[in-house]
Amino acid sequence: MPSPQSRREFFANVVLGTAAALGLGALAERMLAFLYPVVAPEQSVEYPVAAAEAVPKNGGLVAHSPAGHVALEDDNGTLRAFSAVCTHLGCIIRWQPGQGHVWFCPCHHGTYDRAGRVVSGPPPRPLDPLPVTVRDGMVYVTLRVRPPTTLPDETPS
Amino acid sequence: MSITAQKYIVAVLSLALFAALVVVGRVESKREEVYGGKRAPLTAASLDPQLQRGRLVFVKYGCNACHGPAGAGGIHNLNAETGGEINGLTKVSETYTPAELAEKIRTGVPTVEKADPTGPEPPLHMPAYRDLIAGQEMQDLVAYLLSLGAGKPKSSSW
Amino acid sequence: MVPGWLGQRIPISIEALRRPLREELPVHLRFWLFWLGGTPLLLFGVQVATGILLTFYYVPNPAHAYDSVRQITLVTRFGWLIRGMHHTASQLMFVAVLLHMIRVFVTRAYRAPRELTWVLGVVLFLVTLGFGFTGYSLVYDQLSYWATTVGTNLIGSLPVLGRPALWMLRGGPDVNPNTLSRFYDFHIGVLPTLFVAVIVLHLLLVRLHGVARLQSDTRKETYDFFPDHVLREAAIGLVVLLALVVATMVKPPELGPPANPDITPAHIRPEWYFFPPYHWLKMVPMHVGIVTSGLFVVAMVLWPWVDEGLERVAPGKHLGMVLGIAGWLFTLVLLVLEALS
């Protein structure tokens, strides 16, 4: 049977341990939260990426937008857009037709066909298709973008 | 003072710290609310079609490679009089009329002034674009450049 | 031996591990005045922790420094708390260090054989001033920029060593982009390393000699390091942390207008712990001021021997104590004068 003394001690230890865990734990959590980056939620934004006539007939090109690289292709009059980011490890693909493929990734030689499907190489999944329209001779692609973390104008005082 | 009493004192202090940090959490939520309200939404639709075309001209001829994305500047040019860097373009609306800007693009900057006269020649200079950019492209480009920095959108890209 | 797998790889006896915990400390250490030495060390720990966190976001480049501080204060989660604690702790550090120095001075604990401990302590004090000076310059608002310019110019006017020291500090004859990098490196690299090295020696000497007791205190009783002393230290530590958190909530960190090398603001002042020399230098001609300030620092460093000499010259007259207290009071008066002006 534990003595009253040692029971008191035990109880005090438990209280101390819990309180210390709460206090120091809260401090540690705040410090870790500080380090975790503040990231804005994604938004869908439409960007003009190329003049419609810049896309070669039955060909393709990689266009640049402030929100990333876009692979555009013309397939007998059908305009398609994909993210030009290789699904393997993030390199930018190129229009480089070859045996059964049209898109080629220089990093590990992944290849994709006109529908964005993987033909050969290490990429684990097809290219991400992107909504695309043409207006006034301009190609517009809808991209998922995070706004950059902006600084408010004021000075803390 | 007994050890047990001391343990309780430390426990109380720890809980006080915990309580203070909970209040800190509330203050932080308030800040997050205020800050969140100040974040500018991202939209490319705020640009009219001419500015959008102009932006494509800017990229097509590689202007961004020297003047930075959206003319933000920051590209080094050793010993250049413009602070050792290629100048940004966000203030051109304050110093150029549309006609002057078009002429500047056509002529380029054949020699860049040295910051230190005894130092080396700045390696980068602006080529003359008279044979490359003209007509609608030039108009769109000038319109785009004049829009940079004016009523600066809070987001750095668009 | 430590049992099993771990014991084979860390060949140390449990007894050897437990021994430091069972150390007996003399009871005079329970007196609150003797806690003033540990507080600066604790605050240093806080500074290292918050400082490291701040380096994740701070950019030591004149073009981005100010905005990175704004980012920390306005955008990051709890950034205001971390930055605020870092700033508040730096203020508290000087209070704690000064109280500790006064305690050691008044109890004359610097006398033989503890003179070196005192000397190392003064070095620590100077390093702490260095931390305050370099840290403040990193914010890169108007006060930062100009206080740094004036402060380094002052160093530059020292005879002989002044100009090389100034160029070394600034990374050039004038304030230039390298200057901020250098101050940053002093603040996060050179000074912390120096501080740790000196504090280890300082603590080593304190341990070897034992904390000096008042001559009148002849008690022989002791108390345990663990859990008694540890609990006391924990309590003090928690009080300090609590004070820092609450103070930061009550007065969150601020920023002045961004640094403008073309405009000197009407009122530049260094931080309050620099008020005494700052005011002194305003009162007397520059060279007189610099020489006398230098002598003051030398007297501080060599105080144990100065005091001993005075005691020999006029035994029992406590000239050292009188002179020392006069010195402290004079410093305080200068501080108040500057604060009120």
XYZ file of C-alpha atoms in Angstrom:
656
model
C 0.000 0.000 0.000
C 1.738 3.251 -1.023
C 2.225 5.619 1.903
C 0.272 8.891 2.048
C 3.600 10.629 1.607
C 4.535 8.870 -1.591
C 1.000 9.240 -2.917
C 1.222 12.975 -2.338
C 4.536 13.036 -4.105
C 3.167 11.062 -7.013
C 0.205 13.356 -7.374
C 2.452 16.416 -7.267
C 4.629 14.867 -9.943
C 1.673 14.210 -12.185
C 0.386 17.747 -11.776
C 3.838 19.159 -12.448
C 4.406 16.939 -15.445
C 1.071 17.817 -17.020
C 1.412 21.531 -16.366
C 4.956 21.620 -17.721
C 3.908 19.676 -20.793
C 1.078 22.124 -21.435
C 3.140 25.246 -20.894
C 6.239 24.211 -22.779
C 4.207 22.369 -25.363
C 2.237 25.494 -26.167
C 5.460 27.459 -26.526
C 6.971 24.838 -28.822
C 3.794 24.705 -30.901
C 3.832 28.478 -31.392
C 7.446 28.370 -32.458
C 6.828 25.601 -34.968
C 3.746 27.372 -36.310
C 5.923 30.412 -36.922
C 8.172 28.360 -39.149
C 5.387 26.833 -41.188
C 5.026 28.967 -44.316
C 1.995 31.191 -44.824
C 0.555 30.094 -48.147
C -2.448 31.586 -49.900
C -5.171 29.202 -51.111
C -5.189 28.237 -54.784
C -7.321 30.155 -57.242
C -8.246 29.491 -60.851
C -6.989 32.263 -63.079
C -7.155 32.581 -66.845
C -3.953 33.643 -68.554
C -3.275 34.562 -72.176
C -0.340 32.395 -73.176
C 0.109 32.683 -76.932
C -1.324 34.036 -80.134
C -3.560 31.388 -81.699
C -1.579 31.443 -84.915
C 1.641 30.775 -82.980
C 0.563 27.173 -82.424
C 1.814 25.223 -85.473
C -0.786 23.249 -87.421
C -0.745 19.678 -86.087
C 2.180 20.697 -83.976
C 2.845 21.878 -80.484
C 4.793 24.344 -78.423
C 5.555 25.142 -74.805
C 4.347 28.590 -73.788
C 5.162 30.504 -70.659
C 2.829 32.254 -68.288
C 3.522 33.910 -64.962
C 1.910 30.858 -63.359
C 3.858 28.166 -65.129
C 4.673 26.521 -68.414
C 1.877 25.339 -70.662
C 2.079 22.746 -73.421
C -0.171 23.676 -76.352
C -0.913 21.398 -79.252
C -3.030 21.532 -82.354
C -4.440 18.145 -83.331
C -6.189 18.564 -86.679
C -7.883 21.748 -85.600
C -8.466 20.694 -81.964
C -6.529 22.843 -79.567
C -5.348 21.146 -76.370
C -3.457 22.428 -73.392
C -1.572 20.540 -70.715
C 0.641 21.524 -67.892
C 4.146 21.321 -69.339
C 5.452 20.008 -66.047
C 6.526 16.395 -66.394
C 4.597 14.234 -63.932
C 7.759 12.359 -63.006
C 9.948 14.868 -61.190
C 8.904 18.282 -62.446
C 11.104 19.091 -65.429
C 9.584 21.013 -68.343
C 8.688 18.889 -71.366
C 9.354 19.750 -74.993
C 7.584 19.276 -78.288
C 9.735 16.607 -79.841
C 7.758 14.124 -81.983
C 9.217 10.664 -82.258
C 8.146 7.014 -82.208
C 4.561 7.141 -80.959
C 5.083 10.250 -78.859
C 5.019 14.003 -79.339
C 6.085 15.324 -75.954
C 9.522 14.538 -74.559
C 11.105 15.194 -71.181
C 14.875 15.719 -71.306
C 15.535 14.805 -67.674
C 14.738 11.114 -67.649
C 13.415 10.675 -71.178
C 9.759 10.338 -70.334
C 7.498 10.623 -73.380
C 3.803 11.433 -73.863
C 1.385 11.209 -76.809
C -1.047 13.806 -78.135
C -3.577 12.947 -75.451
C -0.987 13.460 -72.759
C -0.752 9.754 -71.966
C 2.599 8.293 -70.994
C 4.201 6.389 -73.866
C 7.511 5.405 -72.305
C 9.813 6.292 -69.483
C 9.344 6.857 -65.750
C 6.408 9.333 -65.539
C 3.766 7.809 -63.264
C 0.683 9.469 -64.734
C -0.515 11.422 -67.797
C 0.030 15.153 -68.259
C -2.484 17.329 -66.423
C -4.940 18.757 -68.948
C -5.863 22.408 -68.657
C -9.028 24.245 -69.727
C -8.254 26.222 -72.882
C -10.174 28.678 -75.062
C -9.421 30.968 -77.931
C -10.719 34.560 -77.950
C -9.825 37.333 -80.349
C -7.003 35.290 -81.804
C -5.469 34.713 -78.375
C -5.129 31.410 -76.535
C -6.274 31.527 -72.906
C -5.477 28.779 -70.419
C -6.971 28.428 -66.936
C -4.342 27.695 -64.326
C -4.507 26.940 -60.624
C -2.405 29.567 -58.965
C -1.511 30.616 -55.481
C -1.191 34.359 -55.153
C 2.212 35.249 -53.741
C 2.206 36.166 -50.084
C 1.845 39.897 -50.214
C 2.983 42.429 -47.705
C 0.370 44.848 -46.539
C 1.389 48.427 -47.138
C 1.475 49.619 -43.615
C 4.264 49.703 -41.104
C 3.586 48.096 -37.731
C 3.415 50.775 -35.057
C 9.638 25.457 1.614
C 8.966 21.806 0.941
C 9.780 20.173 -2.344
C 6.130 19.420 -2.933
C 5.186 23.045 -2.510
C 7.901 24.018 -4.964
C 6.564 21.527 -7.461
C 3.144 23.099 -7.227
C 4.594 26.548 -7.715
C 6.354 25.448 -10.875
C 3.150 23.762 -12.000
C 1.146 26.949 -11.450
C 3.734 28.978 -13.348
C 3.645 26.506 -16.220
C -0.122 26.778 -16.377
C 0.167 30.557 -16.319
C 2.521 30.333 -19.276
C 0.052 28.066 -21.017
C -2.761 30.520 -20.347
C -0.675 33.417 -21.658
C 0.032 31.455 -24.820
C -3.664 30.744 -25.286
C -4.286 34.488 -25.204
C -1.412 34.832 -27.685
C -3.344 32.451 -29.920
C -6.354 34.749 -29.807
C -4.274 37.804 -30.672
C -2.780 35.819 -33.535
C -6.205 34.889 -34.925
C -7.115 38.547 -34.901
C -3.972 39.418 -36.824
C -4.655 36.640 -39.317
C -8.137 38.002 -39.890
C -6.893 41.528 -40.475
C -4.032 40.414 -42.691
C -6.196 38.000 -44.651
C -8.497 40.865 -45.481
C -5.601 42.763 -46.993
C -4.501 40.106 -49.425
C -5.085 41.194 -52.994
C -6.934 38.609 -55.104
C -5.005 37.352 -58.051
C -6.496 38.033 -61.441
C -5.266 38.396 -64.970
C -8.681 39.647 -66.027
C -7.827 43.060 -64.621
C -5.701 43.638 -67.712
C -7.459 44.770 -70.843
C -6.805 42.902 -74.114
C -4.213 45.414 -75.321
C -2.204 45.081 -72.126
C -2.448 41.332 -72.377
C -1.106 41.441 -75.920
C 1.555 43.877 -74.829
C 2.681 41.507 -72.139
C 3.096 38.773 -74.712
C 5.234 41.081 -76.873
C 7.348 41.859 -73.796
C 7.972 38.163 -73.289
C 8.311 37.313 -76.968
C 11.288 39.604 -77.527
C 12.941 38.658 -74.247
C 12.555 42.047 -72.568
C 11.873 40.258 -69.288
C 15.229 38.511 -69.486
C 17.005 41.837 -68.925
C 14.400 44.029 -67.282
C 12.959 41.354 -65.023
C 9.481 39.849 -64.899
C 6.900 42.634 -65.329
C 9.841 45.017 -65.491
C 10.768 44.449 -61.875
C 14.485 44.885 -62.530
C 17.188 43.243 -60.452
C 19.353 41.798 -63.224
C 23.025 42.593 -62.594
C 25.066 44.665 -65.036
C 28.565 45.166 -63.647
C 29.610 48.800 -63.158
C 26.450 50.129 -64.785
C 25.582 53.667 -63.782
C 22.058 52.481 -62.942
C 23.225 51.024 -59.625
C 25.128 48.056 -61.079
C 21.862 46.614 -62.356
C 19.667 46.911 -65.427
C 16.951 49.417 -64.596
C 13.450 48.209 -63.870
C 10.556 49.560 -65.903
C 7.919 50.197 -63.277
C 8.411 53.973 -63.396
C 8.527 54.546 -67.161
C 5.035 56.033 -67.066
C 6.516 58.891 -65.032
C 9.396 59.702 -67.372
C 8.301 58.845 -70.923
C 5.496 59.833 -73.222
C 4.238 56.988 -75.428
C 6.135 58.426 -78.405
C 9.383 58.769 -76.415
C 9.077 55.220 -75.119
C 8.534 53.801 -78.601
C 11.580 55.707 -79.835
C 13.655 54.426 -76.922
C 12.735 50.847 -77.762
C 13.552 51.416 -81.407
C 16.936 52.999 -80.663
C 18.039 50.891 -77.695
C 20.955 51.926 -75.478
C 24.184 51.289 -77.449
C 26.549 52.229 -74.578
C 25.656 52.071 -70.898
C 27.172 54.769 -68.677
C 29.793 53.511 -66.220
C 29.278 53.992 -62.500
C 33.049 54.075 -61.938
C 34.789 55.692 -64.905
C 37.969 53.732 -64.268
C 36.069 50.470 -64.034
C 35.125 47.976 -66.725
C 32.557 48.492 -69.472
C 29.114 47.221 -68.398
C 28.657 43.936 -70.269
C 24.950 44.271 -71.104
C 23.345 46.947 -73.290
C 19.943 47.284 -74.873
C 19.786 46.436 -78.571
C 17.863 48.549 -81.076
C 14.478 46.983 -81.837
C 13.527 49.135 -84.809
C 13.714 46.197 -87.220
C 11.892 43.798 -84.904
C 9.036 45.568 -83.179
C 6.679 47.866 -85.051
C 3.032 48.656 -85.706
C 0.460 46.914 -83.510
C 3.124 45.079 -81.510
C 4.893 48.343 -80.660
C 1.624 50.014 -79.637
C 0.645 47.094 -77.420
C 4.112 46.906 -75.874
C 4.176 50.626 -75.074
C 0.698 50.455 -73.541
C 1.790 47.517 -71.401
C 4.963 49.246 -70.223
C 3.080 52.384 -69.286
C 0.712 50.281 -67.190
C 3.535 48.858 -65.066
C 3.701 50.261 -61.576
C 0.761 52.567 -62.099
C -1.718 51.897 -59.273
C 0.483 48.980 -58.502
C -1.570 45.830 -57.929
C -0.468 44.391 -54.636
C 0.374 41.025 -56.181
C 3.688 41.014 -57.943
C 2.456 38.860 -60.797
C -0.783 38.929 -62.645
C 26.317 0.304 -15.716
C 23.597 1.604 -17.969
C 21.785 -1.581 -18.840
C 21.711 -3.566 -22.035
C 22.216 -2.376 -25.566
C 22.620 1.298 -24.665
C 24.991 0.448 -21.834
C 27.349 -1.370 -24.134
C 27.565 1.591 -26.455
C 27.678 4.356 -23.869
C 30.081 2.968 -21.283
C 29.285 5.198 -18.340
C 28.009 4.134 -14.944
C 24.597 5.233 -13.798
C 26.264 6.395 -10.621
C 28.452 8.816 -12.586
C 25.347 10.167 -14.306
C 23.451 10.557 -11.067
C 26.251 12.181 -9.136
C 25.802 15.745 -10.495
C 22.132 15.545 -9.548
C 22.985 14.777 -5.951
C 25.360 17.675 -5.609
C 25.032 19.615 -2.405
C 24.798 23.348 -2.834
C 25.515 25.818 -0.008
C 22.294 27.373 1.260
C 23.371 30.957 0.600
C 22.571 30.247 -3.037
C 18.907 30.207 -2.094
C 19.021 33.961 -1.517
C 17.304 35.650 -4.445
C 20.172 38.055 -5.106
C 22.272 35.154 -6.220
C 19.769 34.254 -8.933
C 20.679 37.344 -10.922
C 23.539 35.582 -12.641
C 21.470 32.797 -14.117
C 18.873 35.131 -15.578
C 21.118 36.579 -18.309
C 22.096 33.040 -19.274
C 18.460 32.092 -19.525
C 17.740 35.175 -21.600
C 20.637 34.265 -23.864
C 18.943 30.929 -24.427
C 15.732 32.749 -25.345
C 17.657 34.975 -27.739
C 19.284 32.027 -29.443
C 15.948 30.258 -29.848
C 14.000 33.287 -31.078
C 16.995 34.487 -33.073
C 17.301 31.225 -34.963
C 13.595 31.348 -35.719
C 13.950 34.876 -37.049
C 16.775 33.891 -39.398
C 14.272 31.740 -41.295
C 12.689 34.910 -42.646
C 15.131 37.777 -42.202
C 17.075 38.846 -45.301
C 20.392 40.665 -44.592
C 20.351 42.714 -47.795
C 19.680 46.457 -47.660
C 17.032 46.187 -50.371
C 15.031 43.526 -48.555
C 15.901 43.772 -44.867
C 13.178 46.194 -43.857
C 10.496 44.363 -45.788
C 11.573 41.030 -44.352
C 11.138 42.475 -40.865
C 7.712 43.723 -41.900
C 6.919 40.297 -43.227
C 7.893 38.721 -39.930
C 5.840 41.201 -37.955
C 2.703 41.300 -40.121
C 2.500 38.157 -42.214
C 4.037 35.133 -40.497
C 2.204 33.222 -37.805
C 3.225 34.469 -34.343
C 5.992 36.483 -35.982
C 5.042 39.462 -33.850
C 5.471 37.269 -30.764
C 8.850 35.855 -31.752
C 10.225 39.203 -32.838
C 8.701 40.934 -29.841
C 10.175 38.397 -27.437
C 13.552 38.772 -29.092
C 13.402 42.529 -28.648
C 11.992 42.464 -25.109
C 14.521 39.846 -24.016
C 17.333 42.044 -25.278
C 16.099 44.902 -23.104
C 15.618 42.612 -20.121
C 19.076 41.160 -20.703
C 20.712 44.484 -19.997
C 18.658 45.002 -16.866
C 19.554 41.520 -15.635
C 23.240 41.887 -16.485
C 23.461 45.254 -14.782
C 21.704 43.968 -11.654
C 24.059 41.000 -11.602
C 27.095 43.253 -11.967
C 25.844 45.510 -9.207
C 25.258 42.523 -6.942
C 28.757 41.192 -7.544
C 30.169 44.660 -7.043
C 28.336 45.407 -3.827
C 29.153 42.012 -2.306
C 32.762 42.504 -3.452
C 32.775 39.028 -4.875
C 35.391 40.051 -7.411
C 38.217 40.006 -4.856
C 41.046 37.486 -5.003
C 40.977 34.717 -6.068
C 37.975 35.568 -8.260
C 39.444 38.481 -10.252
C 39.477 36.579 -13.532
C 35.819 35.706 -13.149
C 35.128 39.431 -12.937
C 37.276 40.212 -15.965
C 35.453 37.587 -18.001
C 32.205 39.045 -16.752
C 33.118 42.510 -18.018
C 34.042 40.953 -21.366
C 30.593 39.350 -21.431
C 29.051 42.717 -20.722
C 30.903 44.283 -23.648
C 29.884 41.409 -25.914
C 26.279 41.949 -24.820
C 26.586 45.606 -25.802
C 27.903 44.388 -29.139
C 24.822 42.198 -29.546
C 22.579 45.153 -28.824
C 24.387 47.390 -31.288
C 24.545 44.894 -34.159
C 21.049 43.558 -33.586
C 19.445 46.939 -33.695
C 21.149 47.775 -36.979
C 19.517 44.827 -38.731
C 16.024 46.277 -38.771
C 17.170 48.852 -41.302
C 14.708 51.545 -40.436
C 15.841 55.151 -40.143
C 16.958 54.826 -36.536
C 18.819 51.602 -37.323
C 20.676 53.037 -40.229
C 21.678 56.319 -38.652
C 22.471 54.931 -35.205
C 24.788 52.480 -36.948
C 26.385 55.220 -39.027
C 26.982 57.432 -36.006
C 28.109 54.548 -33.802
C 30.626 53.248 -36.317
C 31.877 56.773 -36.960
C 32.536 57.070 -33.260
C 34.571 53.891 -33.337
C 36.377 55.286 -36.335
C 37.494 58.330 -34.383
C 39.448 56.224 -31.909
C 43.182 56.916 -32.162
C 45.358 54.508 -34.148
C 42.961 51.552 -34.240
C 39.945 53.598 -35.141
C 40.136 53.646 -38.919
C 41.087 49.982 -39.485
C 38.380 48.979 -36.995
C 35.833 51.145 -38.776
C 36.687 49.732 -42.199
C 36.617 46.230 -40.785
C 33.190 46.764 -39.254
C 31.746 48.434 -42.294
C 33.421 46.314 -44.932
C 34.628 49.531 -46.547
C 35.148 53.219 -45.849
C 31.424 54.056 -46.074
C 28.251 52.221 -45.176
C 27.723 49.908 -48.150
C 25.814 46.669 -48.936
C 28.551 44.698 -47.197
C 27.984 46.584 -43.967
C 24.658 44.971 -43.249
C 26.032 41.508 -44.033
C 28.903 42.087 -41.664
C 26.703 43.294 -38.860
C 24.455 40.304 -39.443
C 27.388 37.937 -39.272
C 28.691 39.540 -36.113
C 25.254 39.257 -34.592
C 24.514 35.620 -35.474
C 27.996 34.140 -35.830
C 30.952 35.892 -34.270
C 29.375 37.296 -31.127
C 27.394 34.169 -30.171
C 30.504 32.034 -30.543
C 32.528 34.482 -28.490
C 29.771 34.700 -25.909
C 29.526 30.931 -25.515
C 33.293 30.556 -25.225
C 33.564 33.262 -22.573
C 30.514 32.146 -20.615
C 31.869 28.612 -20.442
C 35.085 29.948 -18.939
C 33.166 32.284 -16.647
C 30.925 29.468 -15.384
C 33.880 27.127 -15.071
C 35.634 29.573 -12.793
C 32.452 30.147 -10.802
C 32.085 26.400 -10.343
C 35.699 25.899 -9.441
C 35.685 28.676 -6.845
C 32.119 28.222 -5.688
C 29.752 31.185 -5.576
C 31.259 33.679 -3.156
C 29.314 34.017 0.043
C 28.964 37.084 2.204
C 31.683 37.142 4.852
C 29.078 37.257 7.565
C 27.387 34.131 6.256
C 29.006 31.122 7.908
C 26.176 28.629 7.512
C 27.317 25.152 6.741
C 24.028 23.658 5.629
C 23.494 22.534 2.075
C 20.584 21.712 -0.152
C 20.201 19.368 -3.096
C 20.768 20.278 -6.684
C 17.991 17.924 -7.710
C 15.141 18.488 -7.236
C 15.416 21.588 -5.049
C 17.703 23.831 -7.056
C 16.350 22.596 -10.377
C 12.829 23.503 -9.304
C 13.969 26.965 -8.252
C 15.666 27.512 -11.585
C 12.583 26.238 -13.370
C 10.416 28.687 -11.459
C 12.689 31.603 -12.331
C 12.813 30.519 -15.941
C 9.046 30.323 -16.167
C 8.629 33.738 -14.560
C 11.012 35.213 -17.138
C 9.241 33.502 -20.039
C 5.886 34.613 -18.722
C 7.138 38.170 -18.387
C 8.425 38.094 -21.970
C 5.187 36.730 -23.418
C 2.968 39.120 -21.486
C 5.194 42.134 -22.194
C 5.129 41.322 -25.907
C 1.353 41.082 -25.885
C 1.040 44.391 -24.070
C 3.534 46.155 -26.300
C 3.951 44.426 -29.687
C 7.060 45.208 -31.752
C 7.143 48.284 -33.984
C 9.046 49.651 -36.921
C 10.019 53.172 -37.813
C 10.103 54.498 -41.385
C 12.507 52.640 -43.717
C 16.171 53.640 -43.852
C 16.900 56.588 -46.115
C 20.608 57.282 -46.593
C 19.794 60.755 -47.896
C 17.884 62.074 -44.898
C 19.069 62.056 -41.313
C 16.065 62.186 -39.004
C 15.814 65.012 -36.504
C 16.231 62.817 -33.435
C 18.537 59.849 -33.546
C 19.250 58.052 -30.351
C 20.796 54.708 -29.612
C 19.072 52.203 -27.351
C 18.754 53.198 -23.692
C 21.679 51.066 -22.564
C 23.958 53.276 -24.650
C 22.576 56.498 -23.156
C 25.353 57.073 -20.584
C 28.294 57.150 -23.036
C 26.070 58.863 -25.631
C 25.197 61.695 -23.294
C 28.740 61.971 -21.990
C 30.039 62.383 -25.522
C 27.505 65.133 -26.110
C 28.644 66.953 -22.995
C 32.417 66.993 -23.485
C 34.690 67.500 -26.507
C 34.938 64.331 -28.599
C 38.516 63.352 -27.826
C 38.133 63.988 -24.121
C 34.965 61.955 -24.197
C 36.551 59.031 -25.990
C 39.617 58.936 -23.780
C 37.618 59.140 -20.567
C 35.158 56.504 -21.757
C 38.077 54.253 -22.620
C 39.562 54.775 -19.180
C 36.204 53.975 -17.611
C 36.089 50.650 -19.447
C 39.678 49.863 -18.466
C 38.867 50.678 -14.855
C 35.889 48.327 -15.060
C 37.996 45.500 -16.420
C 40.765 46.007 -13.874
C 38.432 46.828 -11.009
C 39.534 43.992 -8.668
C 43.067 45.342 -8.709
C 41.981 48.981 -8.524
C 39.881 48.132 -5.506
C 42.713 46.200 -3.933
C 45.096 49.087 -4.524
C 42.681 51.567 -2.986
C 42.256 49.290 0.021
C 45.989 49.183 0.547
C 46.364 52.937 0.150
C 43.549 53.752 2.587
C 42.707 50.663 4.628
C 39.224 50.473 6.116
C 38.059 53.619 4.330
C 36.144 51.575 1.701
C 37.405 53.935 -1.027
C 36.710 51.285 -3.633
C 33.059 51.049 -2.656
C 32.694 54.847 -2.561
C 34.360 55.291 -5.942
C 32.412 52.425 -7.430
C 29.063 53.685 -6.198
C 29.934 57.168 -7.420
C 30.675 55.654 -10.807
C 27.345 53.790 -10.882
C 25.426 56.872 -9.808
C 27.168 59.035 -12.391
C 26.254 56.528 -15.082
C 22.665 56.514 -13.877
C 22.519 60.318 -13.900
C 23.814 60.410 -17.481
C 21.207 57.821 -18.440
C 18.375 59.824 -16.907
C 19.622 63.091 -18.412
C 19.650 61.566 -21.865
C 16.264 59.976 -21.360
C 14.753 63.297 -20.395
C 16.340 65.402 -23.112
